[in-house]
CSV table of C-alpha atoms (C1' of nucleotides) in Angstrom, one decimal:
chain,number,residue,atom,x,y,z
A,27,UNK,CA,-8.1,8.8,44.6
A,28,UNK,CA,-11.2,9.5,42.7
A,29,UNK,CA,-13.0,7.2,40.8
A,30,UNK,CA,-12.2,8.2,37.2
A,31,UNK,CA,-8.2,8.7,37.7
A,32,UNK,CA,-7.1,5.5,35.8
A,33,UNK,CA,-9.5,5.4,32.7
A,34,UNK,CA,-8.2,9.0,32.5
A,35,UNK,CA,-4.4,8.2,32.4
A,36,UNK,CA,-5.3,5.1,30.2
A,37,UNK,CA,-6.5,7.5,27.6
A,38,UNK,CA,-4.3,9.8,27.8
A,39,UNK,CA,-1.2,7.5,27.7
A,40,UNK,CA,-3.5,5.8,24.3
A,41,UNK,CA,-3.7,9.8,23.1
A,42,UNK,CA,0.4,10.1,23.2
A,43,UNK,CA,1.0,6.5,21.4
A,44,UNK,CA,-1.5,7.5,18.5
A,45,UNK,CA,0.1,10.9,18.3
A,46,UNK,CA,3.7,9.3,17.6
A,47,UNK,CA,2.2,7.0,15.5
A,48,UNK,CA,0.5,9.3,13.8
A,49,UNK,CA,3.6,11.7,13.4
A,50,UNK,CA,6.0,8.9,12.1
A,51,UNK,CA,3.3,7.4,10.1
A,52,UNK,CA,2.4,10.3,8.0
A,53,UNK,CA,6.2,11.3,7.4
A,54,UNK,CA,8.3,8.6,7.2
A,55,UNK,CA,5.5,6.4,6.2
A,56,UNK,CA,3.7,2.8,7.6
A,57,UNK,CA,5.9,0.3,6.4
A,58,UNK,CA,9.2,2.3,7.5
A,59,UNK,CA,7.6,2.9,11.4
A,60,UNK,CA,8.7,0.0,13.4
A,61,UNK,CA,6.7,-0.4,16.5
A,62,UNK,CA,10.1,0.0,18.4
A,63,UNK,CA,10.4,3.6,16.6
A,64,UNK,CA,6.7,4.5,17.4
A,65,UNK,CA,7.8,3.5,21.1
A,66,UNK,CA,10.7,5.3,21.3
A,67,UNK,CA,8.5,8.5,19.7
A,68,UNK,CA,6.2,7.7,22.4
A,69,UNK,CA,8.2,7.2,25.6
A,70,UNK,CA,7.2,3.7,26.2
A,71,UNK,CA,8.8,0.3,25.2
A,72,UNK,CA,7.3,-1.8,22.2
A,73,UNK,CA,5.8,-4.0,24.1
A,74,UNK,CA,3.7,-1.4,26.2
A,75,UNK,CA,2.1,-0.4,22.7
A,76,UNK,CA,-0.1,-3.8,22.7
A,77,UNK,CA,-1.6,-3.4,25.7
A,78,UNK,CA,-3.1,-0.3,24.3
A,79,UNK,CA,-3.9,-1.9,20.7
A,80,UNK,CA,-4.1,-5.8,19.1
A,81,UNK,CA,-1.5,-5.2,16.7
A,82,UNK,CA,-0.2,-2.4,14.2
A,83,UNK,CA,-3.1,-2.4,12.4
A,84,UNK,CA,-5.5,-1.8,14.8
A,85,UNK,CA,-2.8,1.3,15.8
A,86,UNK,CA,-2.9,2.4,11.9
A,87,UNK,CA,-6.8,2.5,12.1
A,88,UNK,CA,-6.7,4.5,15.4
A,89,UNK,CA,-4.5,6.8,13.8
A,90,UNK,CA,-6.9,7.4,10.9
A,91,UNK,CA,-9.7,7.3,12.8
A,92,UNK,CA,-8.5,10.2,14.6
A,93,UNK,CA,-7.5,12.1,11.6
A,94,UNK,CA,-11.0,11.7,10.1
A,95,UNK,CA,-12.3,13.0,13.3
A,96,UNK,CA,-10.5,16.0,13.2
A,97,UNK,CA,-10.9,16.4,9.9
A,98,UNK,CA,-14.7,16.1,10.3
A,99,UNK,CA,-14.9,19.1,13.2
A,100,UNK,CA,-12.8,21.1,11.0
A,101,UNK,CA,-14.7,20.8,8.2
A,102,UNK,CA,-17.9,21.3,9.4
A,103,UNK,CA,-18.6,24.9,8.2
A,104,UNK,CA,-18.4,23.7,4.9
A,105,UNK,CA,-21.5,21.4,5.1
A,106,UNK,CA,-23.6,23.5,3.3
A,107,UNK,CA,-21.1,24.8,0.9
A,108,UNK,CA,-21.1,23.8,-2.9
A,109,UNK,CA,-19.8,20.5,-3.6
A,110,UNK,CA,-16.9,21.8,-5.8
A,111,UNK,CA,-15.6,23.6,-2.2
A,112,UNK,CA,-15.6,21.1,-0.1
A,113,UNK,CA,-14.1,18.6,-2.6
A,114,UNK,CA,-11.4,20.8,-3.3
A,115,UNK,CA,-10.7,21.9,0.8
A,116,UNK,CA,-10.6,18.0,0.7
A,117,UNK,CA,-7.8,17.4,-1.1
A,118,UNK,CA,-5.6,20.2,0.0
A,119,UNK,CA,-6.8,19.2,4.0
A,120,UNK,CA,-5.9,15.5,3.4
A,121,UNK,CA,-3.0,16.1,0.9
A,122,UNK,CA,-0.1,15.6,3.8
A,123,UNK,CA,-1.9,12.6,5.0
A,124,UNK,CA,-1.2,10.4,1.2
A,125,UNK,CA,1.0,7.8,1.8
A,126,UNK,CA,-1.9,7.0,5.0
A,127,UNK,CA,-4.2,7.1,2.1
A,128,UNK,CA,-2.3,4.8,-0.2
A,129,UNK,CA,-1.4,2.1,2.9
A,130,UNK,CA,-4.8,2.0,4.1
A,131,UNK,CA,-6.0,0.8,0.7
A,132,UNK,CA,-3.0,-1.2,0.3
A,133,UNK,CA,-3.7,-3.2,3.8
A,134,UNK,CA,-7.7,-3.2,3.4
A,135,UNK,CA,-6.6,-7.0,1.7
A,136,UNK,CA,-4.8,-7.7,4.7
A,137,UNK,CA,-6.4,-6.7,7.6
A,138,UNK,CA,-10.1,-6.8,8.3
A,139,UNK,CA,-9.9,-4.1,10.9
A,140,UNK,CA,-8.7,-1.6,8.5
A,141,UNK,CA,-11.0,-3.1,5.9
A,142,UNK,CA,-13.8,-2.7,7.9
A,143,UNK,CA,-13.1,1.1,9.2
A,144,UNK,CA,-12.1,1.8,5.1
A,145,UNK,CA,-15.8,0.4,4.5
A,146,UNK,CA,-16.9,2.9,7.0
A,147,UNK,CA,-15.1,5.7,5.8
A,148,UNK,CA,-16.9,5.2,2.4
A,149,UNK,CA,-20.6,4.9,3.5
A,150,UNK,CA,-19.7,8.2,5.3
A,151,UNK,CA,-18.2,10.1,2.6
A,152,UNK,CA,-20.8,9.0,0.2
A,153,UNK,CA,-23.5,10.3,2.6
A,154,UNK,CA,-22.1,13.7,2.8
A,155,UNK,CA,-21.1,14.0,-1.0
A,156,UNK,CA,-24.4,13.1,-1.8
A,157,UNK,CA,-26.3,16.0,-0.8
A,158,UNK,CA,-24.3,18.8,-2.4
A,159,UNK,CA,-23.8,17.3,-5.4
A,160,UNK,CA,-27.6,17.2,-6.0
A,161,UNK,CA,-27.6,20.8,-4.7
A,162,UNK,CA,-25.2,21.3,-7.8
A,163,UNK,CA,-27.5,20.0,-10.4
A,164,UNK,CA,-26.8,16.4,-10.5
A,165,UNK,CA,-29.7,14.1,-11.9
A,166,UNK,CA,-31.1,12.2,-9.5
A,167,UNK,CA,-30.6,8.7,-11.2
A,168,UNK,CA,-26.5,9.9,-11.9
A,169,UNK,CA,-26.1,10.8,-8.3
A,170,UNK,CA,-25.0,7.6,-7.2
A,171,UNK,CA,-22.6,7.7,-9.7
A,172,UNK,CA,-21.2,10.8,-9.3
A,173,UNK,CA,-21.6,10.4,-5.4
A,174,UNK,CA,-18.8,7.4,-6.3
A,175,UNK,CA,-16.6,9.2,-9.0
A,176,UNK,CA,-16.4,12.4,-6.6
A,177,UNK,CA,-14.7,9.8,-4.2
A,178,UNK,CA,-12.4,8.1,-6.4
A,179,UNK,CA,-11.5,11.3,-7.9
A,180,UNK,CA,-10.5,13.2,-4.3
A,181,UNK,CA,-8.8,9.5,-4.0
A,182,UNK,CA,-6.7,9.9,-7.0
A,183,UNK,CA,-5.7,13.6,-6.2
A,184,UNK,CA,-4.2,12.4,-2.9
A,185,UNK,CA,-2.3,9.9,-4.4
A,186,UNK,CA,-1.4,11.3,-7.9
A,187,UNK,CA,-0.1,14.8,-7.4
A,188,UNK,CA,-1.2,17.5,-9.5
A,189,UNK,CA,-0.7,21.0,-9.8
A,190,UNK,CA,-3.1,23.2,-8.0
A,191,UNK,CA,-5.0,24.9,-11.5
A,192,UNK,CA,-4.9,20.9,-12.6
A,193,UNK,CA,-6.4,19.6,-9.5
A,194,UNK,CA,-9.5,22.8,-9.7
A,195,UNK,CA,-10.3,21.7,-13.6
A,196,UNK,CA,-11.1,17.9,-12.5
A,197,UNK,CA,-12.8,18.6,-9.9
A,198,UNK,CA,-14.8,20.9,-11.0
A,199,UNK,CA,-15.3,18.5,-14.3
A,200,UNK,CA,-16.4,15.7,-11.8
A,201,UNK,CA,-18.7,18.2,-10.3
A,202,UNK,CA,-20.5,19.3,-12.9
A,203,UNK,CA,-24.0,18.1,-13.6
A,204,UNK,CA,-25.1,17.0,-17.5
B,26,UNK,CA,28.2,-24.4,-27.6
B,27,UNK,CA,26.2,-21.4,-29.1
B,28,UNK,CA,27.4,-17.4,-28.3
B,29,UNK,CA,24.0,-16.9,-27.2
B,30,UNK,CA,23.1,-19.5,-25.1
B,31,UNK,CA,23.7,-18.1,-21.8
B,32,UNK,CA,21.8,-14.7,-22.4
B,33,UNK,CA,19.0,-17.2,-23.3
B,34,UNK,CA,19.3,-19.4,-20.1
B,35,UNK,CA,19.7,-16.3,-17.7
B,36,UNK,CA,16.6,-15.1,-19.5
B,37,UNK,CA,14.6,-17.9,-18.6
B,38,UNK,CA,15.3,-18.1,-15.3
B,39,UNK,CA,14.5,-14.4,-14.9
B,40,UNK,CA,11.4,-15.4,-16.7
B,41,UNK,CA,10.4,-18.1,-14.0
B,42,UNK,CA,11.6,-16.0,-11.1
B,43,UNK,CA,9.1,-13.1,-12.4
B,44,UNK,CA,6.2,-15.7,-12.9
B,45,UNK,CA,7.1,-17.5,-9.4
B,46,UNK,CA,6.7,-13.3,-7.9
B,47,UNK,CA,3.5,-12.9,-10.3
B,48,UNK,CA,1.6,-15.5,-8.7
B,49,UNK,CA,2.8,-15.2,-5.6
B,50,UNK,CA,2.2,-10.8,-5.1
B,51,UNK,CA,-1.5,-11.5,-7.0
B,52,UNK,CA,-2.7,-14.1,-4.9
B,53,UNK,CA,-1.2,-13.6,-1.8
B,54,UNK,CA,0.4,-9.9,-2.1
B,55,UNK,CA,3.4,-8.4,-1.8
B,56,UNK,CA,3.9,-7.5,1.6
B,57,UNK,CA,3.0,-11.6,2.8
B,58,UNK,CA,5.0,-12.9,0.4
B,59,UNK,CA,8.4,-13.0,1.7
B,60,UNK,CA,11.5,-13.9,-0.6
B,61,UNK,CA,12.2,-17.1,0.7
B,62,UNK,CA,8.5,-17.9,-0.3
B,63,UNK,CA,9.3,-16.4,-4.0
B,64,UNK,CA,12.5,-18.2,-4.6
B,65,UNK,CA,11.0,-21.6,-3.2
B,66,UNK,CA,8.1,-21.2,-5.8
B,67,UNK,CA,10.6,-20.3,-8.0
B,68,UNK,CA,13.0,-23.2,-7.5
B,69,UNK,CA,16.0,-21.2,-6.1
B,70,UNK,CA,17.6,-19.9,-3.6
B,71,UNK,CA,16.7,-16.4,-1.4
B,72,UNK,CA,20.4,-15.2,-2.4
B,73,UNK,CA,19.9,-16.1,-6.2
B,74,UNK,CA,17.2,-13.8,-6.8
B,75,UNK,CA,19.5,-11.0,-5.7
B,76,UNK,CA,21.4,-12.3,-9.0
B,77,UNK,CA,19.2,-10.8,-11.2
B,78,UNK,CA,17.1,-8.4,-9.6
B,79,UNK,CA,18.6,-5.2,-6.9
B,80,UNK,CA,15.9,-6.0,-4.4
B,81,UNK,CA,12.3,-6.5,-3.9
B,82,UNK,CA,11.3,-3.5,-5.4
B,83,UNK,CA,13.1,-4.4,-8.6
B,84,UNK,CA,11.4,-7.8,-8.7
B,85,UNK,CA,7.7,-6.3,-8.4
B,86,UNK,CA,8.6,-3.6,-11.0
B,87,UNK,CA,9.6,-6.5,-13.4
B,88,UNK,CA,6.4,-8.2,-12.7
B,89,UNK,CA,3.6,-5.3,-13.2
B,90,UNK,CA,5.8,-4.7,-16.6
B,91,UNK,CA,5.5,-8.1,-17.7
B,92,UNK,CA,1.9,-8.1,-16.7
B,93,UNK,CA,1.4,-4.1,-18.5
B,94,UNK,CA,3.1,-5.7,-21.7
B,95,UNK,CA,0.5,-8.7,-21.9
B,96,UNK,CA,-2.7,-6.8,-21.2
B,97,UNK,CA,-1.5,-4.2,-24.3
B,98,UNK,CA,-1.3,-7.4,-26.4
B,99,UNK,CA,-4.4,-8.0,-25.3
B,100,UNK,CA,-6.1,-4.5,-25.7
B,101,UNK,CA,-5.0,-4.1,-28.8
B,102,UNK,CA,-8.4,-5.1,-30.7
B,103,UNK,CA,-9.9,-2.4,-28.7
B,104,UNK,CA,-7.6,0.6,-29.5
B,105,UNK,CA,-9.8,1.9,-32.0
B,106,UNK,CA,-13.0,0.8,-30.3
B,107,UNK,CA,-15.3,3.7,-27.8
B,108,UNK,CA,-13.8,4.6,-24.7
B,109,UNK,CA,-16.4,3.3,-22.6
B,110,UNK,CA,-15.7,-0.3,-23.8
B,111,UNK,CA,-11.5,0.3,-23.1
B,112,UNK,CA,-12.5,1.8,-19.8
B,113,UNK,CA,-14.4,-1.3,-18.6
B,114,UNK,CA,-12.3,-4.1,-20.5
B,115,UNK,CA,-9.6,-2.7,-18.3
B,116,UNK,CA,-11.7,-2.5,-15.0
B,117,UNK,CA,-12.3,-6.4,-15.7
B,118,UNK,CA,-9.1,-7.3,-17.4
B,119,UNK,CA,-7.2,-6.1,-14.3
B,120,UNK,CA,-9.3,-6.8,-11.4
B,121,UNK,CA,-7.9,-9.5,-10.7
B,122,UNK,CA,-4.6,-7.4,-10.0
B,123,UNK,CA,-5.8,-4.9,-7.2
B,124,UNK,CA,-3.4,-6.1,-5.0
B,125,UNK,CA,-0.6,-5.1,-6.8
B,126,UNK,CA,-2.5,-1.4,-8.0
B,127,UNK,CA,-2.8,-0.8,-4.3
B,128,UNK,CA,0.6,-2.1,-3.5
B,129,UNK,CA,2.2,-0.1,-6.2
B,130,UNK,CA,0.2,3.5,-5.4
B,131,UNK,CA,1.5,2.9,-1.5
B,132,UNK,CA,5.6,2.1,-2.7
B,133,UNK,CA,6.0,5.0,-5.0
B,134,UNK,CA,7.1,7.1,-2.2
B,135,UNK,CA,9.4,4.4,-0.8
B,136,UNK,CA,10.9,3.2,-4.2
B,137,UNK,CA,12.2,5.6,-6.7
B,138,UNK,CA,11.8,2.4,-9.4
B,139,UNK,CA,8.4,1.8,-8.5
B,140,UNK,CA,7.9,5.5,-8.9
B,141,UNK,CA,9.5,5.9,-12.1
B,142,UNK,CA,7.6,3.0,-13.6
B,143,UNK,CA,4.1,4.0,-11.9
B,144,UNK,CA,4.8,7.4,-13.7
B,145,UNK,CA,5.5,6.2,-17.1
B,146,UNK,CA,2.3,3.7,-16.7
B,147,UNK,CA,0.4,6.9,-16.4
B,148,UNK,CA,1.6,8.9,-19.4
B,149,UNK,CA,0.8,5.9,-21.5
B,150,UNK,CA,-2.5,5.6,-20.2
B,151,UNK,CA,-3.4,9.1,-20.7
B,152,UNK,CA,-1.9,8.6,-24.2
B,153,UNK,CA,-4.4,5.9,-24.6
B,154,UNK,CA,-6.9,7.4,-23.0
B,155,UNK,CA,-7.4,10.8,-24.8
B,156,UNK,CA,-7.8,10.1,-28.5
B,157,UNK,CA,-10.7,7.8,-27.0
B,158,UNK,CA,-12.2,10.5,-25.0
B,159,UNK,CA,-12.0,12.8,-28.0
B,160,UNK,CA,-13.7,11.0,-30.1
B,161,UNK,CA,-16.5,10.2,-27.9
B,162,UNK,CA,-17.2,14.1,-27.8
B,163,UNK,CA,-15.0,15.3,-25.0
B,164,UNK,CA,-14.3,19.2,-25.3
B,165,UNK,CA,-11.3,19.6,-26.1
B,166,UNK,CA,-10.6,22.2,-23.3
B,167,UNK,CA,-11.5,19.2,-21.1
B,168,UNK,CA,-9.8,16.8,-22.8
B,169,UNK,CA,-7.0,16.6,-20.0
B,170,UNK,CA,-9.0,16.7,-17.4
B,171,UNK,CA,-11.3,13.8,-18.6
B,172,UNK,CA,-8.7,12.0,-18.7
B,173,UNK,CA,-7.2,11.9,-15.3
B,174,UNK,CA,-10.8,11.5,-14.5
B,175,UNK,CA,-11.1,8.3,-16.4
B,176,UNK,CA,-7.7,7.0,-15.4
B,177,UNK,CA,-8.7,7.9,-11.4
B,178,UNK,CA,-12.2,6.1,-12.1
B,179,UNK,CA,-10.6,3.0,-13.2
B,180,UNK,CA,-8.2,3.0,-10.3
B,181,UNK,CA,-10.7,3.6,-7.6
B,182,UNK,CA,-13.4,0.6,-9.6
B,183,UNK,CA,-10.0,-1.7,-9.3
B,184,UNK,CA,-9.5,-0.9,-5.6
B,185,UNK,CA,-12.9,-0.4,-4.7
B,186,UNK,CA,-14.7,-3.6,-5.9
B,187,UNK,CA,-18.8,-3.1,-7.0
B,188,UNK,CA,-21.7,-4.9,-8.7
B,189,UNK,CA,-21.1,-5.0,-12.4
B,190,UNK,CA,-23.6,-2.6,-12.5
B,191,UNK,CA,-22.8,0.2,-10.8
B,192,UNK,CA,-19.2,-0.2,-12.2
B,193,UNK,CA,-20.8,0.1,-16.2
B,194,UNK,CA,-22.9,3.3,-14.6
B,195,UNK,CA,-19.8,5.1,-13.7
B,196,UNK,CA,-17.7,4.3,-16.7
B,197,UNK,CA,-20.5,5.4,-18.8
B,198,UNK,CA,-20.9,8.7,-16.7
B,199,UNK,CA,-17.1,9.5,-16.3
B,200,UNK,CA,-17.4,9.3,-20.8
B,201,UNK,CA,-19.9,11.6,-21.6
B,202,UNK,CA,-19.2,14.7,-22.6
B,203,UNK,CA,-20.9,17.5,-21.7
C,13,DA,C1',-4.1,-3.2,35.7
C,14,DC,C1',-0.1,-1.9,33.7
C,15,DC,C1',4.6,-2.3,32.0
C,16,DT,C1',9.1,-4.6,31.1
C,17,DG,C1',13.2,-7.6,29.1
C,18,DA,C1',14.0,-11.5,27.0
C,19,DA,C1',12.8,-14.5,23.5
C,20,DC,C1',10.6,-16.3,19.0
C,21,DA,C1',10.0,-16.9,14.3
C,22,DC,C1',10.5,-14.3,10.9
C,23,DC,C1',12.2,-10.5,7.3
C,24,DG,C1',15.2,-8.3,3.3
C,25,DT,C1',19.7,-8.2,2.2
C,26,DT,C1',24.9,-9.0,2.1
C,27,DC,C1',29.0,-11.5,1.4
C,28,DA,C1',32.7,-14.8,1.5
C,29,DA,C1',33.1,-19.1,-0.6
C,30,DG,C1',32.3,-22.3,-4.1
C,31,DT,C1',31.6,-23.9,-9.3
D,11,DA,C1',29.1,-15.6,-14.5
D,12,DC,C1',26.2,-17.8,-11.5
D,13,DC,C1',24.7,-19.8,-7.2
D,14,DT,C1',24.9,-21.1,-2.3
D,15,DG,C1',24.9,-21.2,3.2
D,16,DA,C1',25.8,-18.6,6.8
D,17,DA,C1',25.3,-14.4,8.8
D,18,DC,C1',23.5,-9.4,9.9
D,19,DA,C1',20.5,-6.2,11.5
D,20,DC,C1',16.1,-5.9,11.8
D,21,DC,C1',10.8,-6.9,12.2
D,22,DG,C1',6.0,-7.7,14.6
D,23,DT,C1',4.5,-10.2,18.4
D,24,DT,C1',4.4,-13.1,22.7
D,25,DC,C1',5.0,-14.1,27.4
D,26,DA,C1',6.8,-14.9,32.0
D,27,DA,C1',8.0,-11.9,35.4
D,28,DG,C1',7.6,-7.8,37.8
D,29,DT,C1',4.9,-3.7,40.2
DNA sequence: ACCTGAACACCGTTCAAGT
DNA sequence: ACCTGAACACCGTTCAAGT
């Protein structure tokens, strides 16, 4: 039996617990997943999921995590696109994944895991918004600023609805440099 | 004995319910504070709750109403005053409240009351909002989208705590026209 | 090391019974 | 009309016991 078999089978039996999660948290929503449901989704008994993670929470923030990551390879042809793009492709990538969105927020009070990868999540969008909105004109002492408002406005799409010529006219208000 | 002396008594018992829930969703939030906790604070009885309000939801509609209903009282001064100063009297006047604005944004799509109320909050808001907006210069062609801007701005400054700085630099930016 | 079944202390809510 | 105590079907989590 080779060397690596077990840390292989431990991940991959992690991998099918997040992807229930995942699935049942997305649709029917955190608060309406019981672990016993997220079990069931995942072949394995409730009590099996907390050998793989400390508690729900720290199975909410692997499920985001892994989104993010995802989300991340995906979008990385649009690096060097203008900001207005890759604000937009944002919202209508992450658009399925609001009520995630709206719990992690919700739970940042509650749980310091989740506050702590939410604080993460920031510094990294920030970092990434940063650069094309000064490639779209913004001054350099408003970029902060607008590095923050980009963020709260994608954050506000996800969890507001709007219709699609809407949604284009904010962000490309937010976007634009003065 | 009077013909409207019960109304008056149920009211006030409703009253203390709500300011029992108030304290208890701000402080501790909604999701950790269960309705035993409520109705102890309260002075009642889990069941009696159920007398005067359909279920939890109800209850934490009735108090972000009662709360929205004070801080208008309270804005009022500032209704004809520039947007910027609305935008961050709000930001400070409900701070205090992010719990429940997270709370709120993650049970619209569990409760159809919180929905319903979370909807009318923001038609009033960008009723208040706009003739501000307008009269610090917005474009009228921008108009709506400023003020979903604004209203997203405020939202993400209540869940996303900063210095007092940055918050005044992003109010300011999210108000000027251009 | 990994997984289970049984148990624990809760939870929101209901309902028959009281006044 | 108003309020209660007891009960219901859950919940997240723990733990002794198995392999």
């Amino acid at each position: 039996m080779p060397r690596n078999r077990r840390p292989i089978d431990r991940a991959e039996k992690r991998d099918e617990i997040v992807a229930a999660a995942t699935g049942l948290f997305t649709d029917v929503g955190y608060d309406d997943s019981s672990m016993a449901k997220v079990a069931a989704a995942a072949g394995v008994t409730p009590t099996t999921i907390y050998w793989y993670f400390a508690d729900k929470d720290a199975l909410l923030v692997a499920v985001v995590d892994h989104l993010l990551q995802e989300a991340l390879l995906e979008a990385a042809p649009l690096f060097d696109a203008p900001v207005v793009d890759q604000l937009l492709w944002a919202v209508e990538r992450l658009e399925r994944y609001s009520k995630l969105v709206t719990v992690v927020h919700a739970r940042c009070a509650i749980s310091p895991a989740i506050d702590a990868w939410h604080n993460e999540f920031h510094s990294l969008m920030d970092t990434l918004l940063a650069n094309g909105l000064s490639q779209a004109g913004a001054r350099s002492e408003d970029l902060e600023a607008m590095t923050r408002m980009s963020v709260f406005v994608v954050e506000g799409l996800l969890t507001h609805p709007l219709a699609l010529e809407e949604r284009r006219q904010i962000i490309e208000l937010v976007a634009r440099p003065r």
